[in-house]
mmCIF file of C-alpha atoms in Angstrom:
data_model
loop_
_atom_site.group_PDB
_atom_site.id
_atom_site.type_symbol
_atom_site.label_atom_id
_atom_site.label_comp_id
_atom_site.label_asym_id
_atom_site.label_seq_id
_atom_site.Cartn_x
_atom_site.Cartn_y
_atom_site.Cartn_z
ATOM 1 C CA UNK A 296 -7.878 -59.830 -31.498
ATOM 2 C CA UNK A 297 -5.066 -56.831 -32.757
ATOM 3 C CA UNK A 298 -8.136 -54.603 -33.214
ATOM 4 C CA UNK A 299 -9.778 -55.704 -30.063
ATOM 5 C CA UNK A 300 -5.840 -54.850 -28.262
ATOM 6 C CA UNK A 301 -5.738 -51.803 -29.930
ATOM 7 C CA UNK A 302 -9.376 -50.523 -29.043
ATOM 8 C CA UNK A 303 -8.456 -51.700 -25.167
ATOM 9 C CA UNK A 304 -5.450 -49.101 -25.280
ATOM 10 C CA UNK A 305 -7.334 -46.697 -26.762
ATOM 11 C CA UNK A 306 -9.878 -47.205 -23.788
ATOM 12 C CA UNK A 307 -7.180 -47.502 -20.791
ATOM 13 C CA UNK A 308 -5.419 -43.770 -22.996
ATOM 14 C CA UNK A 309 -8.726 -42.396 -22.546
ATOM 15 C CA UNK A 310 -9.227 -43.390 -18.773
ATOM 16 C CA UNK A 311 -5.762 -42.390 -17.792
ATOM 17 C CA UNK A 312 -5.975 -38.770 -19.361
ATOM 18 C CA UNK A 313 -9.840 -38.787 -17.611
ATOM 19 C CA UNK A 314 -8.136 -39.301 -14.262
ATOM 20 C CA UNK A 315 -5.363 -36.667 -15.010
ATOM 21 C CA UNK A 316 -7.710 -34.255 -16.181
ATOM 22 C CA UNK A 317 -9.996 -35.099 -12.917
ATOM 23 C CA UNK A 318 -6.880 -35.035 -10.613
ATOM 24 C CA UNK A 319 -5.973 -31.311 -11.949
ATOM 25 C CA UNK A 320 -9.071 -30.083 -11.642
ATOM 26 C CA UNK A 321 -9.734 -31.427 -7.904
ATOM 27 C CA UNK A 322 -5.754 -30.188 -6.968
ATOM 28 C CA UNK A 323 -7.307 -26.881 -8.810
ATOM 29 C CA UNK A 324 -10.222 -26.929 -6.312
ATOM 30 C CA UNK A 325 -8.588 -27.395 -3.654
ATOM 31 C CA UNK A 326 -6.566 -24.380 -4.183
ATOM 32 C CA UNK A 327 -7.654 -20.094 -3.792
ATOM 33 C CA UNK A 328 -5.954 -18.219 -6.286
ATOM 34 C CA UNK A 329 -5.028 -14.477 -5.615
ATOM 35 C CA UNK A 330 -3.417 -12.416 -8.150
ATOM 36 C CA UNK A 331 -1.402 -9.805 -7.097
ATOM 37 C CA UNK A 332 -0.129 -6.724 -9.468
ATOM 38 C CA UNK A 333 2.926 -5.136 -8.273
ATOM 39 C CA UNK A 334 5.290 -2.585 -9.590
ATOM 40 C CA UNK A 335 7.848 -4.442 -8.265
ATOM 41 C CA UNK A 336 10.568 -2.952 -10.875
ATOM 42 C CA UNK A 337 10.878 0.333 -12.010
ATOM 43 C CA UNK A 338 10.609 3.593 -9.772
ATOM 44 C CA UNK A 339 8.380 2.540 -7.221
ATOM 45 C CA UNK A 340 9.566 -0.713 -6.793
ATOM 46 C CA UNK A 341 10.418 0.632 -3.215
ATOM 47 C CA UNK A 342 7.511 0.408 -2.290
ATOM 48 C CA UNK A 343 5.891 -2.640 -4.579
ATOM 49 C CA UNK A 344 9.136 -5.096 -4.277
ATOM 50 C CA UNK A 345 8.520 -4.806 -0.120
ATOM 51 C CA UNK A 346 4.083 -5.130 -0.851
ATOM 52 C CA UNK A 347 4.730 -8.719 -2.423
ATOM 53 C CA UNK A 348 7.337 -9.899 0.122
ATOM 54 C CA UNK A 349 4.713 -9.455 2.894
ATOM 55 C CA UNK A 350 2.184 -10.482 1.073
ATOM 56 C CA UNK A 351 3.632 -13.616 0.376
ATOM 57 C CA UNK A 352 4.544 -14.033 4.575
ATOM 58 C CA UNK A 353 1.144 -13.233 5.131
ATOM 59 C CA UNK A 354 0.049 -15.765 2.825
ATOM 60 C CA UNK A 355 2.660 -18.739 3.628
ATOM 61 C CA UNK A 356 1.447 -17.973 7.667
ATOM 62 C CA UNK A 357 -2.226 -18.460 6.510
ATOM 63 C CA UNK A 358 -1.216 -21.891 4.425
ATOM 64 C CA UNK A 359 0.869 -22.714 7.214
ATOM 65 C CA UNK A 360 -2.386 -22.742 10.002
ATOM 66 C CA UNK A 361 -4.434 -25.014 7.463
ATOM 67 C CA UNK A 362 -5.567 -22.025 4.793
ATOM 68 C CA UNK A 363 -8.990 -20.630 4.143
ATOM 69 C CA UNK A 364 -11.590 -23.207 5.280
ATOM 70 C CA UNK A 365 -9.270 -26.174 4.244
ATOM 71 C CA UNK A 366 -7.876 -24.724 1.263
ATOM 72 C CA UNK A 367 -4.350 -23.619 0.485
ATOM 73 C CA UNK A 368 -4.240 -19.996 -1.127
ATOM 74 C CA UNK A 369 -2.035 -19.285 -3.276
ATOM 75 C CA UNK A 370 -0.428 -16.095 -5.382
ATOM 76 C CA UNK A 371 0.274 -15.512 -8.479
ATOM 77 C CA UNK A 372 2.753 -12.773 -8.922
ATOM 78 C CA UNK A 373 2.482 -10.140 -11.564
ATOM 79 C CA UNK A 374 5.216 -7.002 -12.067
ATOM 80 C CA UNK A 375 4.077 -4.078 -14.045
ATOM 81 C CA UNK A 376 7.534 -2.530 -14.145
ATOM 82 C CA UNK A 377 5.990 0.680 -12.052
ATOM 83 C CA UNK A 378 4.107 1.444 -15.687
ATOM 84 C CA UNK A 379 0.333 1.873 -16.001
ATOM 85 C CA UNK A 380 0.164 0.100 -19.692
ATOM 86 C CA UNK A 381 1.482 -2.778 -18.331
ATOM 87 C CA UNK A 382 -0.906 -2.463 -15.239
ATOM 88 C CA UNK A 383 -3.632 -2.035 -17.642
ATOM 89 C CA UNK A 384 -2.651 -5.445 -19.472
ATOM 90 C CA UNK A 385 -2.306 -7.340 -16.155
ATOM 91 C CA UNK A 386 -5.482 -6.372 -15.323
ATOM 92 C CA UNK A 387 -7.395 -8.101 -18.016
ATOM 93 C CA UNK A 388 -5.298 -11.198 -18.136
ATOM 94 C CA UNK A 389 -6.020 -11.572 -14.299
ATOM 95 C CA UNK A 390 -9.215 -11.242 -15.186
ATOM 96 C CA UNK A 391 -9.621 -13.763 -18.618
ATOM 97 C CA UNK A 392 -6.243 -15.564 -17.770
ATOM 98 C CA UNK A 393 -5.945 -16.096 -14.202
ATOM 99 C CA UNK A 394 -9.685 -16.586 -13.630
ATOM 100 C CA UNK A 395 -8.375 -14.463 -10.521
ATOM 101 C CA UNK A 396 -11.354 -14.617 -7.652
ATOM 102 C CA UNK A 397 -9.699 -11.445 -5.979
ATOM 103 C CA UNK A 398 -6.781 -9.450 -7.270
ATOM 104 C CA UNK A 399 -4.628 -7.351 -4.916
ATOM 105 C CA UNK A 400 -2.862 -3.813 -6.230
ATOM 106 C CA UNK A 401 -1.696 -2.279 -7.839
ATOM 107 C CA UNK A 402 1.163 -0.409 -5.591
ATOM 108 C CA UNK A 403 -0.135 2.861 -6.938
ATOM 109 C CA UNK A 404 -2.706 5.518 -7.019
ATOM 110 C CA UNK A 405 -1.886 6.147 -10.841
ATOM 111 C CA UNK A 406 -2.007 2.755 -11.647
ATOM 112 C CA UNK A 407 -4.919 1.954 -9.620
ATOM 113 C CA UNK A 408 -7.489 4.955 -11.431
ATOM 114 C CA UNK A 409 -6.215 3.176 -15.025
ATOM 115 C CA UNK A 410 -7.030 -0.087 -14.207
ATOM 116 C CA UNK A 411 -10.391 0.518 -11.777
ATOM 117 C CA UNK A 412 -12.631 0.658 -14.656
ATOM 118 C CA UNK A 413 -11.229 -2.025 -16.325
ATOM 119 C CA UNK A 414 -12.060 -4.478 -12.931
ATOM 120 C CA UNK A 415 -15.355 -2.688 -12.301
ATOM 121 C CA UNK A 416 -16.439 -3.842 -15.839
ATOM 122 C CA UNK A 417 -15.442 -7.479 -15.792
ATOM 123 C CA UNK A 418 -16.984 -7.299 -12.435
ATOM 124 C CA UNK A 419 -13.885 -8.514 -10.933
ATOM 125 C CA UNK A 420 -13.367 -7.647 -7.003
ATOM 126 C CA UNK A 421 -9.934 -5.938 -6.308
ATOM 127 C CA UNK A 422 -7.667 -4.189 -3.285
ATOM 128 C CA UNK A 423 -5.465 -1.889 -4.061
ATOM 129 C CA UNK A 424 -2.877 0.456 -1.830
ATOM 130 C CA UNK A 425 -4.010 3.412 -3.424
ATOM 131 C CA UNK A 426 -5.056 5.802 -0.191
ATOM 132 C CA UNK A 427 -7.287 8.491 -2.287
ATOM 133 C CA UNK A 428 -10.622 8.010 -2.432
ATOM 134 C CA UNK A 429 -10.908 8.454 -6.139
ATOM 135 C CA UNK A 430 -10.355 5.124 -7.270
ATOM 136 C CA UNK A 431 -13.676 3.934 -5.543
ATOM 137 C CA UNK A 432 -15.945 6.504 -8.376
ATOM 138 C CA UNK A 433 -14.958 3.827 -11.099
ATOM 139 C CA UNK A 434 -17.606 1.159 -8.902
ATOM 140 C CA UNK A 435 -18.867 -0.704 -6.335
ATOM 141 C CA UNK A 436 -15.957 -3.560 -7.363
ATOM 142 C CA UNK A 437 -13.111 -0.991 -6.256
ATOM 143 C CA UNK A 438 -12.248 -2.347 -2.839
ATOM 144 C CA UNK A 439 -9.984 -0.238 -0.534
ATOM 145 C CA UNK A 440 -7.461 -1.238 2.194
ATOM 146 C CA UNK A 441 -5.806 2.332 3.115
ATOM 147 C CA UNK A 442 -7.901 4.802 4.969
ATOM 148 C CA UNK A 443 -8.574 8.603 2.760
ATOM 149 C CA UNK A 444 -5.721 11.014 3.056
ATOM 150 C CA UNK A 445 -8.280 12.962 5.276
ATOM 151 C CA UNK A 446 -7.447 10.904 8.136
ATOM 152 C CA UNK A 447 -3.587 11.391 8.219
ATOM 153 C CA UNK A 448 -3.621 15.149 7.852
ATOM 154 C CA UNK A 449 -5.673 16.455 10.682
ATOM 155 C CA UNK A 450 -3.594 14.200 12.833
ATOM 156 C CA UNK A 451 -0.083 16.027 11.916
ATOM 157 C CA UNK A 452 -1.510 19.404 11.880
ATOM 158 C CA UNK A 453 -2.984 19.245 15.241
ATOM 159 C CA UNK A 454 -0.104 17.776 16.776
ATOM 160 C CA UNK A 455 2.298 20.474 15.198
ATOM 161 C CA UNK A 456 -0.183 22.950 16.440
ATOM 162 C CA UNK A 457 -0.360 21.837 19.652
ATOM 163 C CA UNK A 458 3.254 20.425 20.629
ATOM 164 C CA UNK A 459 5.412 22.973 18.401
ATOM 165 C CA UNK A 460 5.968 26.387 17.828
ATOM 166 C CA UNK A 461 5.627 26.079 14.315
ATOM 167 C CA UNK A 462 2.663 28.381 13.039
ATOM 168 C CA UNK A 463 3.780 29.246 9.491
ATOM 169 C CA UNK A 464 4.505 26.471 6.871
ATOM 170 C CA UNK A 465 5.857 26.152 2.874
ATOM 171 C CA UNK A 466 4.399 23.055 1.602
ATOM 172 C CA UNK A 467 6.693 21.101 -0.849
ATOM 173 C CA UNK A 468 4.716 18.674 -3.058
ATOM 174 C CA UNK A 469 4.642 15.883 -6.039
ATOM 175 C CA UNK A 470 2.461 17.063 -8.640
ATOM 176 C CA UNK A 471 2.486 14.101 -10.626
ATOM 177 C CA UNK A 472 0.781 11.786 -7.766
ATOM 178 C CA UNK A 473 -2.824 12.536 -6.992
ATOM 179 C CA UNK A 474 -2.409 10.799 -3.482
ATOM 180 C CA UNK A 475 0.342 13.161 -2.846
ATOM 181 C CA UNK A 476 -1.624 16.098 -3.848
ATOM 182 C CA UNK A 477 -4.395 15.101 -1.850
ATOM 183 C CA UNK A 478 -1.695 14.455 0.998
ATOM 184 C CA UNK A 479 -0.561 18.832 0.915
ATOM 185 C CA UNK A 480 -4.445 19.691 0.330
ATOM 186 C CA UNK A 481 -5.687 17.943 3.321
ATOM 187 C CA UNK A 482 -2.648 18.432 6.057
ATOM 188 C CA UNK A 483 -2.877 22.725 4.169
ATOM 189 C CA UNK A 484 -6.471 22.771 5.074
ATOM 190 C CA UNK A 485 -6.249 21.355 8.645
ATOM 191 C CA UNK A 486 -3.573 22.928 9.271
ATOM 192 C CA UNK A 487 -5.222 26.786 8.320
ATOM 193 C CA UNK A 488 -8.167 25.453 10.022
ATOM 194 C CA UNK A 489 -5.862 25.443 13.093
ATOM 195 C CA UNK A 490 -4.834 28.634 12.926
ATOM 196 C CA UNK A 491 -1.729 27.742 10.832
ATOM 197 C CA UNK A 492 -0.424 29.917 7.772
ATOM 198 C CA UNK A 493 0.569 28.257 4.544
ATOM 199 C CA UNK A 494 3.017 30.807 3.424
ATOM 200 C CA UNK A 495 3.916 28.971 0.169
ATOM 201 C CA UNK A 496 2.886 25.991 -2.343
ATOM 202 C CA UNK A 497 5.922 24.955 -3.969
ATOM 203 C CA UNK A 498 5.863 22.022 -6.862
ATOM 204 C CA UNK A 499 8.119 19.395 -7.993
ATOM 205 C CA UNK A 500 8.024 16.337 -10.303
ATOM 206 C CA UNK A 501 9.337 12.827 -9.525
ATOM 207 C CA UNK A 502 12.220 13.174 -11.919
ATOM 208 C CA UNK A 503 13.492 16.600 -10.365
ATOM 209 C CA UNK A 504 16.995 16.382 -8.516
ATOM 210 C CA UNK A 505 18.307 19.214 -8.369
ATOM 211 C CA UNK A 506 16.930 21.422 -5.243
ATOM 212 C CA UNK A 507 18.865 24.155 -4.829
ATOM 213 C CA UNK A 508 16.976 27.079 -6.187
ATOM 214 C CA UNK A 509 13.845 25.936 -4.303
ATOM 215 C CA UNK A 510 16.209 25.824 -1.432
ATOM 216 C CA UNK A 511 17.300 29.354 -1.879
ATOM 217 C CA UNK A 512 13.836 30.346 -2.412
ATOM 218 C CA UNK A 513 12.697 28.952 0.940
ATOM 219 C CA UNK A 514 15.304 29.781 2.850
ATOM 220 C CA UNK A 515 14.237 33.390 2.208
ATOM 221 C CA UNK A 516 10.619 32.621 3.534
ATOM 222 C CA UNK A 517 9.847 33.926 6.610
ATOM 223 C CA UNK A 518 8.517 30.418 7.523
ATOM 224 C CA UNK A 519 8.617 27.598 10.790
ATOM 225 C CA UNK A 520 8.599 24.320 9.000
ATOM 226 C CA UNK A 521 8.649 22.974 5.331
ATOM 227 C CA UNK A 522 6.240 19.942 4.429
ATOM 228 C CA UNK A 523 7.092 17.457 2.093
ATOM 229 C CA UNK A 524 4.840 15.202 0.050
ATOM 230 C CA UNK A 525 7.060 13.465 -2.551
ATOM 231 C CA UNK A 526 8.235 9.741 -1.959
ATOM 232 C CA UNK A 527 11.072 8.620 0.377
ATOM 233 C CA UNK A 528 13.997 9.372 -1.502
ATOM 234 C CA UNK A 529 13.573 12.436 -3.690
ATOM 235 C CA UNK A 530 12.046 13.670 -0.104
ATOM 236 C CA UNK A 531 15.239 12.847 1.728
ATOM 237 C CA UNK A 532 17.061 14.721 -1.026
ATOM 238 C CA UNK A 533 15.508 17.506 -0.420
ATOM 239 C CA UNK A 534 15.668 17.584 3.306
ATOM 240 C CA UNK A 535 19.449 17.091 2.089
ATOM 241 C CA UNK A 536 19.527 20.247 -0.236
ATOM 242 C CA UNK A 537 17.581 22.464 2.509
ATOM 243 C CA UNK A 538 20.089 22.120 4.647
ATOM 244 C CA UNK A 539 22.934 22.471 3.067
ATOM 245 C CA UNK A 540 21.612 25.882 1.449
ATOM 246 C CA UNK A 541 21.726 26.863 4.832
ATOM 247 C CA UNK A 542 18.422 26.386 5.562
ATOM 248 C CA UNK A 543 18.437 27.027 9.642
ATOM 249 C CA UNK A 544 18.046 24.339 12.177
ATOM 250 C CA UNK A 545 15.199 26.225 14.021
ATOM 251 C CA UNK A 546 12.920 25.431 10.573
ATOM 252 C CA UNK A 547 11.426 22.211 11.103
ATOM 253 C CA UNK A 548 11.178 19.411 8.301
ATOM 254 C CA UNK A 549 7.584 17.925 8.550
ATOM 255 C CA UNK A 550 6.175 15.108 6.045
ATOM 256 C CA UNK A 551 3.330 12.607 4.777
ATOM 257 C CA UNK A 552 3.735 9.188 5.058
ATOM 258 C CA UNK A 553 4.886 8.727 1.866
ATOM 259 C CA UNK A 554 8.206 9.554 3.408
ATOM 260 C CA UNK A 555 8.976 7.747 6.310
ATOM 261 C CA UNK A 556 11.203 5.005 4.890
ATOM 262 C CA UNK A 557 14.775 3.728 5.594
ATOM 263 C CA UNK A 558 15.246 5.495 1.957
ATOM 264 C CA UNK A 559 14.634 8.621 3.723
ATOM 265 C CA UNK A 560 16.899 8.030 5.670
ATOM 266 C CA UNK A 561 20.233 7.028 4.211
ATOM 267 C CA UNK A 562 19.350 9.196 1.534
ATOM 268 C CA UNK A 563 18.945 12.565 3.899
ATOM 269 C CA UNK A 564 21.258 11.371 6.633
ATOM 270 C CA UNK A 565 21.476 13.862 9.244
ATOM 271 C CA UNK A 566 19.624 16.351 7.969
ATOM 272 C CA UNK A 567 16.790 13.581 8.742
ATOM 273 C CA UNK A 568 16.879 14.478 12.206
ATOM 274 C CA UNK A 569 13.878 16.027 14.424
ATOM 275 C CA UNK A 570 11.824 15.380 10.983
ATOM 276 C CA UNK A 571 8.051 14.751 12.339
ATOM 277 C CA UNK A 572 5.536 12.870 10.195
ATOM 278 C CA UNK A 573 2.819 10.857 9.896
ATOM 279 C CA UNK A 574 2.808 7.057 9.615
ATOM 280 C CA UNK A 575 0.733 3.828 10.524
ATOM 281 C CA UNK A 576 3.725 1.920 11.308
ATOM 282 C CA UNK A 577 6.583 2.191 13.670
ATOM 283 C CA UNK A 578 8.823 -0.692 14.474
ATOM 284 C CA UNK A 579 8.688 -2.398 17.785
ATOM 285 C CA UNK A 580 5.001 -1.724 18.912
ATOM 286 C CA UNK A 581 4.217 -3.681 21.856
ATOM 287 C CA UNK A 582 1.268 -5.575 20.125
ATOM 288 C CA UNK A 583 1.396 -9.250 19.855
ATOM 289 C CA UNK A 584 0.796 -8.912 16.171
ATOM 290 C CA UNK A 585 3.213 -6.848 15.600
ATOM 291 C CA UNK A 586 5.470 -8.371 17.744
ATOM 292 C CA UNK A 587 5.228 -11.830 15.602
ATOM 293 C CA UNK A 588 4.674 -9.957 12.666
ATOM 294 C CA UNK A 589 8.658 -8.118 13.040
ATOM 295 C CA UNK A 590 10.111 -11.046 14.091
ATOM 296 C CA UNK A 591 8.569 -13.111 11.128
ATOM 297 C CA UNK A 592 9.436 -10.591 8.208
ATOM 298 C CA UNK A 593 13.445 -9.869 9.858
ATOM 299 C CA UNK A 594 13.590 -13.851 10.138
ATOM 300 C CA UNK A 595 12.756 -14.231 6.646
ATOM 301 C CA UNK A 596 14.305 -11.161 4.597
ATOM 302 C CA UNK A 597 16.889 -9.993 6.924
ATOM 303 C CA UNK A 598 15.673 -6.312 7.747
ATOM 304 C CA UNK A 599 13.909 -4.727 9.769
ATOM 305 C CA UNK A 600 10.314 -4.341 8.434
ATOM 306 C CA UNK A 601 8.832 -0.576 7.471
ATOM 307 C CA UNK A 602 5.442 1.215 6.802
ATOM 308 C CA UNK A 603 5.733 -0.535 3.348
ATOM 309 C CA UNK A 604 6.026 -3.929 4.517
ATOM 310 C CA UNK A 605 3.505 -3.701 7.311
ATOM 311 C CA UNK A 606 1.084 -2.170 4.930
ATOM 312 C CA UNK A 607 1.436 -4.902 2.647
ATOM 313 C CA UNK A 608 1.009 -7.674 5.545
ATOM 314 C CA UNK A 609 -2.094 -5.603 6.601
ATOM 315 C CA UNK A 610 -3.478 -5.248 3.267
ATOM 316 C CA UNK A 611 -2.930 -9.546 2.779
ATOM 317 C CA UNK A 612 -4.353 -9.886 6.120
ATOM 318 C CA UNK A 613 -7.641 -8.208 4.769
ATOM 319 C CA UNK A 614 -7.859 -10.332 1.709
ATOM 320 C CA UNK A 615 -7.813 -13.007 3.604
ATOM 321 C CA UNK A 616 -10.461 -12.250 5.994
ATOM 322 C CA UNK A 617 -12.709 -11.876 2.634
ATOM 323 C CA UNK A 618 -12.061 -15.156 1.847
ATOM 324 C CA UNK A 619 -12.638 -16.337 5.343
ATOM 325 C CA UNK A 620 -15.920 -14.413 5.636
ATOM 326 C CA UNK A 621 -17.108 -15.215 1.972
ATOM 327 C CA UNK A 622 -16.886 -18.610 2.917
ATOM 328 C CA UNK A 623 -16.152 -22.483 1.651
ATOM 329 C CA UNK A 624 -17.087 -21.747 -1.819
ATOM 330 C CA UNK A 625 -16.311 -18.641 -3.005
ATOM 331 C CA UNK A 626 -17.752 -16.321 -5.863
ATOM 332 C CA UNK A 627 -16.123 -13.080 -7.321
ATOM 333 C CA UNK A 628 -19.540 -11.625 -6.080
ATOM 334 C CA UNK A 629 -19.217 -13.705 -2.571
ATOM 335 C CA UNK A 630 -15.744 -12.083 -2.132
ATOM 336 C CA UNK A 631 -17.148 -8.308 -3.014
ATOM 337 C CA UNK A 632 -20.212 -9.024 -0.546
ATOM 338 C CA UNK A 633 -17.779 -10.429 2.280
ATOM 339 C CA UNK A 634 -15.603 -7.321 1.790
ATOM 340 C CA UNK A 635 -18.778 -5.330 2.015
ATOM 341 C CA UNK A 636 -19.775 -7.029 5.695
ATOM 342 C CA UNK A 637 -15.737 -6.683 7.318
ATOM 343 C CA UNK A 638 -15.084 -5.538 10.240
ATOM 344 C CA UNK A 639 -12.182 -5.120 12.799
ATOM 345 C CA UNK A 640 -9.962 -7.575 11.293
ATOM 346 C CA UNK A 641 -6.062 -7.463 13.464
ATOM 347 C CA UNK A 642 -3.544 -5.308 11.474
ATOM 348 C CA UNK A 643 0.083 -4.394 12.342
ATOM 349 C CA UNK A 644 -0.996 -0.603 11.276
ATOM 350 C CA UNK A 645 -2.680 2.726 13.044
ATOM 351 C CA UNK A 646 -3.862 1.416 16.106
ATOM 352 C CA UNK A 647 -3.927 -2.015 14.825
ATOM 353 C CA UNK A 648 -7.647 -2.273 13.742
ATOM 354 C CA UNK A 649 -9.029 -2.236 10.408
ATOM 355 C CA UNK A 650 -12.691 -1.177 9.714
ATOM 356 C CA UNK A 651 -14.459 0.352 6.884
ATOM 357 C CA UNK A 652 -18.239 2.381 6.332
ATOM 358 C CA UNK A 653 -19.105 2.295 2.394
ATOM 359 C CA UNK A 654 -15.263 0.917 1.082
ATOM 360 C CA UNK A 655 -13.983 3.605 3.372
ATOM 361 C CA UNK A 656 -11.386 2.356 5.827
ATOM 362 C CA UNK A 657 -9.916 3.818 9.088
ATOM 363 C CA UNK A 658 -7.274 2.183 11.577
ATOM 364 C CA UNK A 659 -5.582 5.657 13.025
ATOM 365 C CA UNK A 660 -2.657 7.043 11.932
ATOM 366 C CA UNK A 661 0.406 7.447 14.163
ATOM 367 C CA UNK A 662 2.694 10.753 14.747
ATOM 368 C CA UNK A 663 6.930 9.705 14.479
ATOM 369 C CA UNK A 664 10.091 11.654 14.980
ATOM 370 C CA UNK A 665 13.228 10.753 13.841
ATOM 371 C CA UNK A 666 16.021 10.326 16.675
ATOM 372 C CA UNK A 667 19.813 9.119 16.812
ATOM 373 C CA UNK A 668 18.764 8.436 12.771
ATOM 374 C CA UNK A 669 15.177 5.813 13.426
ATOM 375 C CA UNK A 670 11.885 6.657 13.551
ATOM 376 C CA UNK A 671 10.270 6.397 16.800
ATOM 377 C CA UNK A 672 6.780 7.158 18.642
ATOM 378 C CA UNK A 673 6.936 11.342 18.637
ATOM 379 C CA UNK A 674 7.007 12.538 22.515
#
């Protein structure tokens, strides 16, 4: 009778642990797992930190209207401390770990070329913010959300061209960043093309502080304007340094995108004013997406939301389309196919579209001014 007791417990053990272990894997069906990879510490955590927060809104409004065909989606949160080692080891335990179905990042375009091959491999679809088109040679499993750097140039330089007197440019750029470099190459070109001249190249590094002998040196350039392609606030030190070398008023500041921030400007102040550059993203667009999507993202962290933010909230509302279109049973290889077949899915960027031909998006690119110390819709 003991033994038979014993055996029953044994028996009702084993049946409880079945139903746990049957329970966890249903609650684990029932669930999409994204993996994101963020350098959300370290020195471009400006622009990583702010990609997770709206990722997360755009996920929790997603969960919030039933998820993806019934399912909630959740993400799991990775921070590669703005290192590529670290992005390289969060790459393969999203992979092995995570079981991830689709990974989004990393926040750079260093970051992303490291850990491309690595995804590409393991066959693994993932979308990162990287805007150069280089990251798509390591395979078909490289996914892009940002548009080529050939889109934003062109724009600039013909509106410069066209609604300035500025006809001879230095161009002031980050060496280190391939995006960046492709940022100078392409605006240089468009801008020649135009009839511009590029009077001078001029390099920095993202460590460099210290301006003043590049400010002396261009302030005894025969020049209209000085472009900058470095990120918000070694940019906004610079604009800083310019002008207080004396650098006159009548020389316009222009810059990438990579520069319009808030960092840019508390950090330049008022030498920020009458900057021009090109952005995606301006506050206050009278879209309705937008229009929820600034209310939504000051409601929940406080600030006002910039290009970072509504680049990250596009770039989540992208994934999520995949998952959508790759429908109620998903497949790493369902998710790259889906991706392959998107088109015009509602973003808060460029003109608020988002297409792609062959991983190559476009959604328009937007021309800003700074006045009275915001960025606003250049005249």
């Amino acid at each position: 009778m003991q033994l038979m007791r014993h055996s029953f417990r044994r028996l009702a053990a084993a049946a409880v642990a079945a139903l746990a272990t049957a329970a966890a894997s249903m609650a684990g069906a029932e669930t999409l797992s994204l993996v994101s990879i963020q350098s959300m510490t370290g020195p471009t955590a400006f622009a990583g930190a702010i990609f997770q927060k709206a990722i997360q809104l755009a996920v929790d409004e997603a969960n919030q209207k039933g998820g993806i065909h019934g399912r909630r989606i959740s993400v799991i949160e990775h921070d590669n401390a703005s290192d590529k080692g670290q992005a390289i080891n969060l790459a393969n335990q999203a992979i092995d770990r995570d079981r991830a179905l689709f990974v989004l990042g990393p926040t750079t375009t260093a970051d992303t070329l490291a850990v491309a091959p690595i995804f590409n491999d393991k066959r693994t679809p993932f979308i990162g913010f990287a805007g150069s088109d280089a990251i798509l040679k390591a395979g078909p499993w490289t996914l892009k959300f940002r548009q080529g750097t050939d889109v934003d140039g062109p724009v600039l330089a013909q509106y410069v061209l066209q609604k300035t007197p500025v006809r001879r440019v230095a161009l002031v750029f980050d060496r280190t960043n391939e995006a960046l470099i492709e940022f100078k190459n392409v605006f240089r070109d468009a801008f020649k093309a135009g009839g511009g001249t590029v009077v001078a190249e001029e390099a920095v590094v993202s460590s460099d502080a210290n301006f003043l002998p590049l400010a002396t040196k261009l302030k005894a350039m025969d020049i209209d304007a000085v472009y900058l392609t470095s990120y918000a606030e070694q940019s906004g030190n610079i604009a800083l340094q310019l002008r207080q070398a004396g650098l006159p008023e009548k020389v316009r500041i222009l810059g990438s995108l990579a520069i319009v921030s808030p960092k840019f400007l508390s950090v330049a102040g008022k030498a920020a004013e009458g900057v021009i550059a090109i952005s995606d993203y301006v506050p206050g667009m009278d879209r309705p997406l937008n229009k929820a999507f600034d209310a939504a993202y000051q409601a929940r962290y406080g600030t006002e939301p910039d290009s970072y933010a509504a680049t990250g909230y596009s770039l989540a509302k992208v994934a999520l389309a995949t998952l959508q279109e790759a429908g109620p049973h998903p497949t790493r290889e369902k998710v790259r196919e889906a991706y392959l077949r998107l088109k015009e899915v509602p973003v808060v960027v460029g003109t608020g579209v988002w297409s792609h031909a062959e991983r190559r998006p476009n959604y328009g690119a937007l021309v800003l001014g700074v006045k009275d110390g915001r960025f606003v819709i250049a005249p």
